Short mmCIF file of C-alpha atoms in Angstrom, two decimals:
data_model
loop_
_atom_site.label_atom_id
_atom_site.label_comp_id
_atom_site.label_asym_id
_atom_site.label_seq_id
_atom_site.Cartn_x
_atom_site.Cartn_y
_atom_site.Cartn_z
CA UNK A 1456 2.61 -0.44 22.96
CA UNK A 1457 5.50 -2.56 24.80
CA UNK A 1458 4.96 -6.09 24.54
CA UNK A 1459 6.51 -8.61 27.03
CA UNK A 1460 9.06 -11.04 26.26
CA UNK A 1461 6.55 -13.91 27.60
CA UNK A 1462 4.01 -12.61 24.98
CA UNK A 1463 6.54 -12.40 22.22
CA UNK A 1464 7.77 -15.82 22.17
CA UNK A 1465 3.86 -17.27 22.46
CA UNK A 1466 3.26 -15.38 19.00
CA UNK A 1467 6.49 -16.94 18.17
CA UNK A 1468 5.57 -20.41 19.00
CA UNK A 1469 1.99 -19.96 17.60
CA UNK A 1470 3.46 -19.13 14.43
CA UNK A 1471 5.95 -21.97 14.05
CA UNK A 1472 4.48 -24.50 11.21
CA UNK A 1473 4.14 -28.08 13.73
CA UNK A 1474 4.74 -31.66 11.57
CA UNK A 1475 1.62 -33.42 11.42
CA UNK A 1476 0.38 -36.98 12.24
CA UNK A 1477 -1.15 -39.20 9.75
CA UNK A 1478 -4.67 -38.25 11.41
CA UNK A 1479 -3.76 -34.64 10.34
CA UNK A 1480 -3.52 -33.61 14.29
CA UNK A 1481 0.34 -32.06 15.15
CA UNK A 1482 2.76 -34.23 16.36
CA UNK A 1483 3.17 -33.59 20.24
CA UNK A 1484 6.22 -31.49 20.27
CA UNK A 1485 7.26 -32.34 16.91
CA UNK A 1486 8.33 -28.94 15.16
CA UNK A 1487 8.01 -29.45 11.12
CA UNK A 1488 11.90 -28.83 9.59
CA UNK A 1489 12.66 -27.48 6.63
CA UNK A 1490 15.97 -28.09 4.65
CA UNK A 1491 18.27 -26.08 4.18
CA UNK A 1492 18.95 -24.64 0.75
CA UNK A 1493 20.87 -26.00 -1.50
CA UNK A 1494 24.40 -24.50 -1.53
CA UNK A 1495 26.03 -23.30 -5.08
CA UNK A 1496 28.93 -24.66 -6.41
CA UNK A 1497 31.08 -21.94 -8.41
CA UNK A 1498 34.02 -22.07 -10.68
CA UNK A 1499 37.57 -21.82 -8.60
CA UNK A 1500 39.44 -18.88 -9.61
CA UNK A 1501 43.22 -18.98 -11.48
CA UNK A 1502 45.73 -18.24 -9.15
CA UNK A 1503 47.04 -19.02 -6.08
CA UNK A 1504 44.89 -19.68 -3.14
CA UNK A 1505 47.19 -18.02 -1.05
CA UNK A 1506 48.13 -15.02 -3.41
CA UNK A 1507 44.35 -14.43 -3.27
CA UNK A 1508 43.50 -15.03 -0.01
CA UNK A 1509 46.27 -12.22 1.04
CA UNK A 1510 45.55 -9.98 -1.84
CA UNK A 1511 42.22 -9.72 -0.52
CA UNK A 1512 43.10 -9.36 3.18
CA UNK A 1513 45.34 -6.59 2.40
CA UNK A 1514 42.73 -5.22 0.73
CA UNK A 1515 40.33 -4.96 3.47
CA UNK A 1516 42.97 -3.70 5.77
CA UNK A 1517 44.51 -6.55 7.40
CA UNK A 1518 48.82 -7.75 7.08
CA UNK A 1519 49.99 -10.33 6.30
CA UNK A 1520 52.59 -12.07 7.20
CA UNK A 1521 54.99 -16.06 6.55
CA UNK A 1522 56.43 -17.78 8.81
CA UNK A 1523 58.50 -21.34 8.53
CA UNK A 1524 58.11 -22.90 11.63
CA UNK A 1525 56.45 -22.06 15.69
CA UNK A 1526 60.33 -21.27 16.80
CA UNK A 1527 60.34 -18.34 14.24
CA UNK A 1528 57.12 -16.60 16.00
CA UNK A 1529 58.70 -15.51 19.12
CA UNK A 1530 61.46 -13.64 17.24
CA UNK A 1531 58.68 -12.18 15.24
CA UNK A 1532 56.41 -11.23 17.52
CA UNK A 1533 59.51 -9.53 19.63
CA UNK A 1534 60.16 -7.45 15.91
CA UNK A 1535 56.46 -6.33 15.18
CA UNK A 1536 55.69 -5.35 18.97
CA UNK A 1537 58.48 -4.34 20.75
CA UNK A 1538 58.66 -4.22 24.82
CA UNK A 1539 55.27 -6.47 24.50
CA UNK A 1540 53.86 -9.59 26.15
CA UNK A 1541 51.13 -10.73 24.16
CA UNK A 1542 48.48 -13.02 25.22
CA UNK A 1543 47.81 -15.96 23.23
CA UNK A 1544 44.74 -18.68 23.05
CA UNK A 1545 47.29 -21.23 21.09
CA UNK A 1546 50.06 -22.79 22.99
CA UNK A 1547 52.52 -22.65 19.52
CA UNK A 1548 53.26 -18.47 20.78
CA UNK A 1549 55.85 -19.91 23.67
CA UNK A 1550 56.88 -16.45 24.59
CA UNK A 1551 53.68 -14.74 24.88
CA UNK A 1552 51.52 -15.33 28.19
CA UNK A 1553 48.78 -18.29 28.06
CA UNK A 1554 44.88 -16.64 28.18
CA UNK A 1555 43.55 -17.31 31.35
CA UNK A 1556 39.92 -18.46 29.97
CA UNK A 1557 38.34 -17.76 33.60
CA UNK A 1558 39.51 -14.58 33.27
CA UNK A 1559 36.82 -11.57 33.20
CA UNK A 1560 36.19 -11.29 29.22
CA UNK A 1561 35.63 -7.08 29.98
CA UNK A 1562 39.03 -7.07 31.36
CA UNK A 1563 40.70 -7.76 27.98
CA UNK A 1564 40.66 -4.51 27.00
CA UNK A 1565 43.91 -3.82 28.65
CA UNK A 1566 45.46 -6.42 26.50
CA UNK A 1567 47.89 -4.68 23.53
CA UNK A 1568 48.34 -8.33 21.77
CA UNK A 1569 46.14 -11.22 21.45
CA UNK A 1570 47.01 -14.56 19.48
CA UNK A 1571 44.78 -16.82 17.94
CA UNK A 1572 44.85 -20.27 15.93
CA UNK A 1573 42.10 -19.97 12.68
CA UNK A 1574 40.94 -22.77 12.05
CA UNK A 1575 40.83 -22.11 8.20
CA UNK A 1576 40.51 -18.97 6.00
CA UNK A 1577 39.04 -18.00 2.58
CA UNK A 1578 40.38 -16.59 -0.36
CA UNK A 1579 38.01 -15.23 -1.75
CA UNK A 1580 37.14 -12.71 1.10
CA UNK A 1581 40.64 -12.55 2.85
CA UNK A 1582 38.78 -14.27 6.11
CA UNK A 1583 39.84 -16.39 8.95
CA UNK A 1584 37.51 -18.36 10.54
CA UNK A 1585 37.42 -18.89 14.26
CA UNK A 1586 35.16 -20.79 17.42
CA UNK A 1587 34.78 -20.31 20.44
CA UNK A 1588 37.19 -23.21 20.67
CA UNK A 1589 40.30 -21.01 19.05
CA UNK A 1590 39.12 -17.72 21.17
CA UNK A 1591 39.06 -19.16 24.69
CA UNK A 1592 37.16 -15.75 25.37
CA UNK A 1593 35.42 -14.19 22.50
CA UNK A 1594 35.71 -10.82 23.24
CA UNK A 1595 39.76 -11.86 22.63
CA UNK A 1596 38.92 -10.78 19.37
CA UNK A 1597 37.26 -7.90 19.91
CA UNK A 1598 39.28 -5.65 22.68
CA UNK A 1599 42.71 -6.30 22.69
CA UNK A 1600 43.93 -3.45 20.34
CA UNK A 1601 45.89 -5.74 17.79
CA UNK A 1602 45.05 -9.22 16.92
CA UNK A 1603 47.09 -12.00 15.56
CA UNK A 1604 45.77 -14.51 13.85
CA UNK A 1605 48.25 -18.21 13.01
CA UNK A 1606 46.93 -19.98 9.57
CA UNK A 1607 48.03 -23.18 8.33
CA UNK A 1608 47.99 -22.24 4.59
CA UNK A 1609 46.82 -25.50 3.72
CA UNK A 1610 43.46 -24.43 5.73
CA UNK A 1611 42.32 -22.05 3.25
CA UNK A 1612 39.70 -22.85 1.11
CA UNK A 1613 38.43 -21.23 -2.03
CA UNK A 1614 35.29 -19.12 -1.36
CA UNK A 1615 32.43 -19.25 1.30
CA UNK A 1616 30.71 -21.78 -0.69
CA UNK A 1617 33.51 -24.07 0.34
CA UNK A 1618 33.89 -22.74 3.86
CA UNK A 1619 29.62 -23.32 5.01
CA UNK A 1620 29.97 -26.74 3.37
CA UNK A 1621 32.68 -27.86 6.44
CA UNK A 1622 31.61 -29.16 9.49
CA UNK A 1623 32.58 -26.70 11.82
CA UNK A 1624 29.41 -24.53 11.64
CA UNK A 1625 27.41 -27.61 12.67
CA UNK A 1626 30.16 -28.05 15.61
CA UNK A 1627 30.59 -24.41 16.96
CA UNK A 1628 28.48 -22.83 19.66
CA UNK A 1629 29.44 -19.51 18.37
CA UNK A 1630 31.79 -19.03 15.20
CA UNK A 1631 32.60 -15.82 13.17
CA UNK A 1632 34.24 -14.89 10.05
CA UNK A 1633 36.71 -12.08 10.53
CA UNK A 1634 37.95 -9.99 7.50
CA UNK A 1635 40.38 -7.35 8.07
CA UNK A 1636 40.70 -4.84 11.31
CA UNK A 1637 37.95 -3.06 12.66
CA UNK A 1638 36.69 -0.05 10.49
CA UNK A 1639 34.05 2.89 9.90
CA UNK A 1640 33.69 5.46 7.38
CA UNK A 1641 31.51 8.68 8.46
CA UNK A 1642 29.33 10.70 5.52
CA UNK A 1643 32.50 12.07 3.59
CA UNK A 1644 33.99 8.92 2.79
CA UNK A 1645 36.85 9.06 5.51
CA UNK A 1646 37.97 5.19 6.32
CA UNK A 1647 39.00 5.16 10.44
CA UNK A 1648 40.20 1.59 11.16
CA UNK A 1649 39.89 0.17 14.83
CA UNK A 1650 37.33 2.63 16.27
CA UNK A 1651 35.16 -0.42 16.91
CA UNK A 1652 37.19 -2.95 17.39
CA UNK A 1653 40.69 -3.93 16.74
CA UNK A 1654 42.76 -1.64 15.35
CA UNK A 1655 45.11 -3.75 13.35
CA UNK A 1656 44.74 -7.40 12.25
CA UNK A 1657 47.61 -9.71 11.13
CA UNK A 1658 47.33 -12.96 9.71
CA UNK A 1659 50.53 -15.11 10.01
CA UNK A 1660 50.73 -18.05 7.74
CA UNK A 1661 52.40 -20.52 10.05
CA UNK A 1662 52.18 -24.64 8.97
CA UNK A 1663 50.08 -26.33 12.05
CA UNK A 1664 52.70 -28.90 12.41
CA UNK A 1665 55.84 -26.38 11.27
CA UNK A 1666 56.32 -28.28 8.20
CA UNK A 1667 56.27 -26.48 4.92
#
């Protein structure tokens, strides 16, 4: 039996636990919260934060890559996709061509390069972690067939303990933790990466501010 959406969300709301008033009646419009759980605190792994961070990118298919300073990128870029204009959503790619945020998110698809500032990353996963703020569009990150992605490598933190304990979550309409290129496996083990998604990933580590 198909229920309607309008009878869905009054089970919903009937269901929701109300705060109540000191007469025991609920508090008009007053839902009841309930904290949060208390996050973990684990033991920082030896090593490198960055060693790790990449080790573990690499791992789940992404590249990586090191750059000094913004004036390096363009020469990159020109090496690692030849007879390309990328589009970027951070002004520090000067030669690739700015994302036009009004621009039909579908459309993107036609897009062979996209460029994206992370706001940080996490070692322990090999994750960058980016807003609606760094994508412009979201679906940058989803259609364009290779993404790259500018960390500051003083951005990364140790594991996801330390990333849901920033602010940014709180901040961000929507927010996502990427790890590694898109990728599927069908029933005989056989890995296929960007059938879903982008097909490769590449993390640049690239100093906010170009200093070392």
């Amino acid at each position: 039996m198909s229920t309607s959406r309008e009878e869905f969300l009054v089970r919903v709301r009937a269901a929701q636990r109300v705060a109540l008033r000191d007469d025991g009646h609920p508090a008009e419009g007053a839902l009841e919260r309930f904290p949060l759980p208390v996050l973990p605190v684990f033991e920082t792994p030896a090593g490198d934060r960055c060693e790790r961070f990449g080790s573990h990118l690499v791992a789940m298919g992404g590249k990586l890559a090191t750059l000094d300073n913004a004036q390096a990128l363009a020469a990159w870029l020109a090496e690692r996709f030849p007879g390309v204009v990328p589009v970027t959503a951070t002004p520090e790619a000067a030669s690739a061509q700015p994302l036009d945020v009004l621009r039909v998110p579908a459309s993107l698809h036609d897009v062979e390069v996209g460029i994206v500032r992370a706001r940080f990353g996490v070692a322990e996963t090999g994750s960058i972690w980016l807003s609606e703020q760094e994508y412009g569009i979201n679906a940058l990150g989803y259609l364009v067939q290779h993404l790259v992605v500018l960390l500051d490598p003083r951005d990364i933190v140790d594991g996801l303990q330390d990333a849901y304990r920033l602010p940014d979550f709180a901040s961000a309409r929507y927010a996502v933790l990427v790890t590694g290129p898109s990728a599927t496996a069908d029933i005989e083990g056989v890995l296929i990466q960007g059938a879903q998604g982008v097909r490769s990933l590449t993390v640049v580590l690239l100093p906010r501010d170009g200093s070392s």
